[in-house]
Short mmCIF file of C-alpha atoms and ligand atoms in Angstrom, two decimals:
data_model
loop_
_atom_site.label_atom_id
_atom_site.label_comp_id
_atom_site.label_asym_id
_atom_site.label_seq_id
_atom_site.Cartn_x
_atom_site.Cartn_y
_atom_site.Cartn_z
CA MET A 1 74.92 15.68 6.37
CA ARG A 2 74.98 15.63 2.60
CA GLN A 3 74.70 11.92 2.07
CA ILE A 4 71.21 11.53 3.43
CA PRO A 5 69.37 13.45 0.57
CA VAL A 6 71.50 11.58 -1.97
CA ILE A 7 70.45 8.25 -0.63
CA GLU A 8 66.74 9.28 -0.51
CA ASN A 9 66.96 10.41 -4.16
CA VAL A 10 68.44 7.14 -5.24
CA LEU A 11 65.61 5.18 -3.51
CA SER A 12 62.86 7.31 -4.82
CA ALA A 13 64.15 7.03 -8.39
CA ASN A 14 64.11 3.28 -7.82
CA ASP A 15 60.56 3.52 -6.41
CA ALA A 16 59.32 5.44 -9.43
CA ILE A 17 60.44 2.76 -11.71
CA ALA A 18 59.09 0.17 -9.39
CA LEU A 19 55.76 1.75 -9.80
CA GLU A 20 55.99 1.62 -13.58
CA ASN A 21 56.86 -2.05 -13.40
CA ARG A 22 53.97 -2.58 -11.19
CA GLU A 23 51.54 -0.93 -13.65
CA ARG A 24 52.88 -3.08 -16.42
CA PHE A 25 52.35 -6.21 -14.34
CA ASP A 26 48.85 -5.20 -13.49
CA ARG A 27 47.98 -4.42 -17.12
CA ALA A 28 49.35 -7.83 -18.18
CA GLY A 29 47.50 -9.51 -15.37
CA VAL A 30 50.58 -11.24 -14.01
CA VAL A 31 51.39 -11.58 -10.29
CA VAL A 32 54.94 -10.98 -9.44
CA VAL A 33 56.75 -12.48 -6.45
CA ASN A 34 60.24 -11.26 -5.17
CA LEU A 35 61.99 -14.23 -3.66
CA MET A 36 64.76 -13.21 -1.24
CA ALA A 37 67.14 -15.42 0.80
CA SER A 38 70.81 -16.10 1.71
CA PRO A 39 72.82 -17.95 -0.84
CA GLY A 40 72.11 -21.70 -0.58
CA ALA A 41 68.70 -21.41 1.11
CA GLY A 42 67.05 -23.00 -1.90
CA LYS A 43 65.56 -20.22 -4.00
CA THR A 44 66.14 -21.85 -7.26
CA SER A 45 64.84 -25.15 -5.95
CA LEU A 46 61.74 -23.42 -4.70
CA VAL A 47 61.26 -21.82 -8.15
CA LEU A 48 61.47 -25.24 -9.81
CA ARG A 49 59.06 -26.91 -7.30
CA THR A 50 56.61 -23.97 -7.68
CA ILE A 51 56.57 -24.19 -11.44
CA GLU A 52 55.83 -27.96 -11.12
CA ALA A 53 53.20 -27.48 -8.41
CA LEU A 54 51.26 -24.78 -10.25
CA ARG A 55 51.07 -26.52 -13.66
CA PRO A 56 49.16 -25.77 -15.91
CA LEU A 57 49.38 -22.18 -14.78
CA ARG A 58 51.98 -20.20 -16.74
CA VAL A 59 54.99 -19.17 -14.78
CA GLY A 60 57.90 -17.01 -15.95
CA VAL A 61 61.22 -16.58 -14.01
CA VAL A 62 63.69 -13.85 -13.69
CA GLU A 63 67.03 -15.12 -12.19
CA GLY A 64 69.20 -12.47 -10.37
CA ASP A 65 72.80 -13.47 -9.75
CA VAL A 66 76.13 -11.67 -9.33
CA ALA A 67 77.56 -13.73 -12.20
CA SER A 68 76.86 -16.87 -14.30
CA ARG A 69 73.72 -18.30 -15.71
CA VAL A 70 73.71 -21.66 -13.89
CA ASP A 71 70.35 -21.06 -12.19
CA ALA A 72 68.72 -19.82 -15.34
CA ASP A 73 69.85 -22.91 -17.18
CA ARG A 74 68.33 -25.10 -14.39
CA VAL A 75 65.04 -23.19 -14.69
CA ALA A 76 65.04 -23.25 -18.52
CA GLY A 77 65.17 -26.98 -18.29
CA ALA A 78 61.62 -26.80 -16.87
CA GLY A 79 60.37 -25.32 -20.12
CA VAL A 80 59.41 -21.96 -18.90
CA PRO A 81 60.42 -18.39 -20.08
CA VAL A 82 63.42 -17.28 -18.05
CA VAL A 83 65.68 -14.21 -18.18
CA GLN A 84 69.00 -13.96 -16.46
CA ILE A 85 70.16 -10.75 -14.85
CA ASN A 86 73.79 -10.60 -13.94
CA THR A 87 74.36 -7.75 -11.61
CA GLY A 88 78.13 -7.69 -12.29
CA GLY A 89 78.99 -7.76 -8.55
CA GLY A 90 75.95 -5.87 -7.33
CA CYS A 91 74.31 -7.59 -4.24
CA HIS A 92 70.57 -6.88 -5.02
CA LEU A 93 68.25 -6.39 -7.84
CA ASP A 94 66.68 -3.05 -8.46
CA ALA A 95 63.70 -1.81 -10.39
CA PRO A 96 65.60 -0.69 -13.48
CA MET A 97 67.16 -4.10 -13.76
CA LEU A 98 63.81 -5.77 -13.55
CA ARG A 99 62.43 -3.32 -16.08
CA ALA A 100 65.06 -4.37 -18.58
CA ALA A 101 64.48 -8.05 -17.88
CA ILE A 102 60.83 -8.01 -18.47
CA GLN A 103 61.26 -6.68 -22.01
CA GLU A 104 62.26 -10.24 -22.77
CA LEU A 105 59.36 -11.89 -21.29
CA PRO A 106 55.79 -12.66 -22.70
CA LEU A 107 54.22 -11.01 -19.64
CA ALA A 108 50.58 -11.03 -20.92
CA GLN A 109 50.84 -14.81 -21.34
CA LEU A 110 51.94 -15.38 -17.80
CA ASP A 111 49.99 -15.95 -14.59
CA LEU A 112 52.91 -15.66 -12.25
CA LEU A 113 56.43 -14.26 -12.45
CA LEU A 114 58.92 -15.40 -9.96
CA VAL A 115 61.88 -13.11 -9.42
CA GLU A 116 64.82 -14.72 -7.75
CA ASN A 117 66.86 -12.03 -6.04
CA VAL A 118 70.58 -12.03 -5.50
CA GLY A 119 71.43 -14.24 -2.41
CA ASN A 120 71.52 -11.68 0.37
CA LEU A 121 69.26 -10.80 3.28
CA ILE A 122 70.26 -7.17 3.71
CA CYS A 123 69.87 -4.67 0.78
CA PRO A 124 67.24 -6.53 -1.30
CA ALA A 125 64.83 -5.31 1.53
CA ALA A 126 65.42 -1.64 0.51
CA PHE A 127 64.76 -1.96 -3.23
CA ARG A 128 61.20 -2.48 -4.40
CA LEU A 129 60.89 -3.97 -7.83
CA GLY A 130 57.30 -3.51 -8.47
CA GLU A 131 56.33 -6.88 -7.23
CA HIS A 132 53.01 -7.77 -5.54
CA LEU A 133 54.51 -10.17 -2.95
CA GLN A 134 57.71 -10.38 -1.05
CA VAL A 135 58.80 -13.84 0.21
CA VAL A 136 61.77 -14.59 2.43
CA ILE A 137 63.20 -18.09 2.27
CA ALA A 138 65.16 -19.36 5.28
CA SER A 139 66.52 -22.93 5.61
CA LEU A 140 67.31 -25.16 8.60
CA PRO A 141 71.08 -25.24 8.24
CA GLU A 142 71.22 -21.42 8.54
CA GLY A 143 69.96 -21.54 12.06
CA ASP A 144 66.80 -20.31 13.79
CA ASP A 145 68.11 -16.81 14.51
CA LYS A 146 67.98 -15.34 11.04
CA PRO A 147 64.89 -13.15 11.76
CA LEU A 148 66.80 -11.70 14.77
CA LYS A 149 69.83 -10.82 12.62
CA TYR A 150 67.97 -9.46 9.54
CA PRO A 151 64.75 -8.05 10.89
CA ALA A 152 63.93 -5.66 8.10
CA LEU A 153 63.45 -8.28 5.45
CA PHE A 154 61.30 -10.45 7.76
CA ALA A 155 59.30 -7.52 9.04
CA GLN A 156 58.16 -6.54 5.48
CA ALA A 157 57.70 -9.97 3.88
CA ASP A 158 54.30 -11.23 2.91
CA ALA A 159 55.40 -14.90 3.44
CA VAL A 160 58.27 -16.66 5.15
CA VAL A 161 59.28 -20.05 3.71
CA VAL A 162 61.40 -22.37 5.85
CA ASN A 163 63.08 -24.90 3.49
CA LYS A 164 64.93 -28.06 4.14
CA ILE A 165 62.73 -29.35 7.04
CA ASP A 166 63.78 -32.80 5.95
CA LEU A 167 67.03 -32.06 7.73
CA ALA A 168 65.28 -31.38 11.12
CA PRO A 169 66.46 -34.72 12.72
CA HIS A 170 70.09 -33.74 12.13
CA LEU A 171 70.01 -30.10 13.22
CA ASP A 172 69.19 -28.05 16.31
CA PHE A 173 66.95 -25.64 14.42
CA ASP A 174 64.14 -24.72 16.97
CA ARG A 175 61.13 -24.30 14.74
CA GLN A 176 58.93 -22.91 17.56
CA ALA A 177 61.53 -20.27 18.40
CA PHE A 178 61.83 -19.33 14.67
CA ARG A 179 58.11 -19.01 14.36
CA ARG A 180 57.90 -16.85 17.44
CA LEU A 181 60.53 -14.47 16.10
CA VAL A 182 58.81 -14.15 12.85
CA THR A 183 55.38 -13.56 14.36
CA GLY A 184 56.93 -10.93 16.78
CA LEU A 185 58.33 -8.99 13.83
CA ASN A 186 55.50 -9.55 11.40
CA PRO A 187 52.22 -11.08 12.65
CA ARG A 188 50.64 -10.82 9.21
CA ALA A 189 53.26 -12.93 7.40
CA ALA A 190 52.27 -16.39 6.17
CA LEU A 191 54.72 -19.11 7.34
CA PHE A 192 55.40 -22.33 5.39
CA GLU A 193 57.67 -25.12 6.46
CA LEU A 194 58.63 -27.29 3.56
CA SER A 195 61.26 -29.40 1.86
CA CYS A 196 62.10 -28.80 -1.85
CA ARG A 197 63.98 -32.11 -1.72
CA THR A 198 61.25 -34.33 -0.47
CA GLY A 199 58.20 -32.20 -1.59
CA GLU A 200 56.75 -32.13 1.95
CA GLY A 201 54.75 -28.91 2.70
CA LEU A 202 54.81 -27.66 -0.82
CA SER A 203 51.07 -27.98 -1.40
CA ASP A 204 50.35 -25.36 1.29
CA TRP A 205 52.72 -22.96 -0.36
CA ALA A 206 51.29 -23.59 -3.71
CA ALA A 207 47.76 -23.09 -2.46
CA TRP A 208 48.73 -19.76 -0.82
CA LEU A 209 50.19 -18.52 -4.22
CA ARG A 210 47.10 -19.75 -6.08
CA ARG A 211 44.94 -17.41 -3.97
CA PHE A 212 46.63 -14.43 -5.57
CA LEU A 213 46.28 -15.82 -9.11
CA ASN A 214 42.99 -16.71 -10.73
CA ARG A 215 41.71 -13.14 -10.25
CA GLY A 216 41.45 -12.42 -13.82
CA THR A 217 43.53 -10.00 -15.85
CA GLY A 218 44.02 -6.61 -14.28
CA GLY A 219 42.37 -7.96 -11.14
CA VAL A 220 45.42 -8.54 -9.08
CA GLY A 221 43.77 -7.46 -5.88
CA HIS A 222 46.51 -7.62 -3.42
CA VAL A 223 49.28 -5.82 -1.59
CA GLU A 224 49.64 -2.14 -0.59
MG1 LIG B 301 69.64 -19.64 -7.10
ZN1 LIG B 302 72.93 -4.76 -2.45
#
């Protein structure tokens, strides 16, 4: 009986800091996207493709990983500001971690901040960071039943990206079935099928993101 209030307190402390982060983002006029996926779905590849597709808009990146700075080094190669958060074993980012990371970024100079969460489809769903948009990335090799197994994250996402569609001829992934599962959980989610390897489908994704940018500083209109 005692655990429940403790858990609620932890979450609300996180949410209070998430709200402060959000206010900072709005003051700086930067739109923040929380990218969540299993390990290997292509989060970093999507970050790199998005930076490229949105040029000359100014993108910054926060890389969340359990350890290492391999992904941050890849992103830094694209010439954008990047900060690595190592969670030291933790399986999700939280709002205090993001608050610390953004001290290192020129927020007011950015149009978009991409936050790559730790590879995990479970607890990132429970920790708001102050982001404007939540995006889940799935990929064909993972199978078409991911929304069934991890419904919370799919139900709250603003967009679902299906990566690696270039592998479709080699896999049994049922794209219609996947789409039906996502729509059943979350009819308002935008759904994009793309390949970070070939570039197919990336322009629709970039166009969707662009709709939330270009609103002028402080004018981030969207989301809750
Ligand atoms: Mg990565
Ligand atoms: Zn976790």
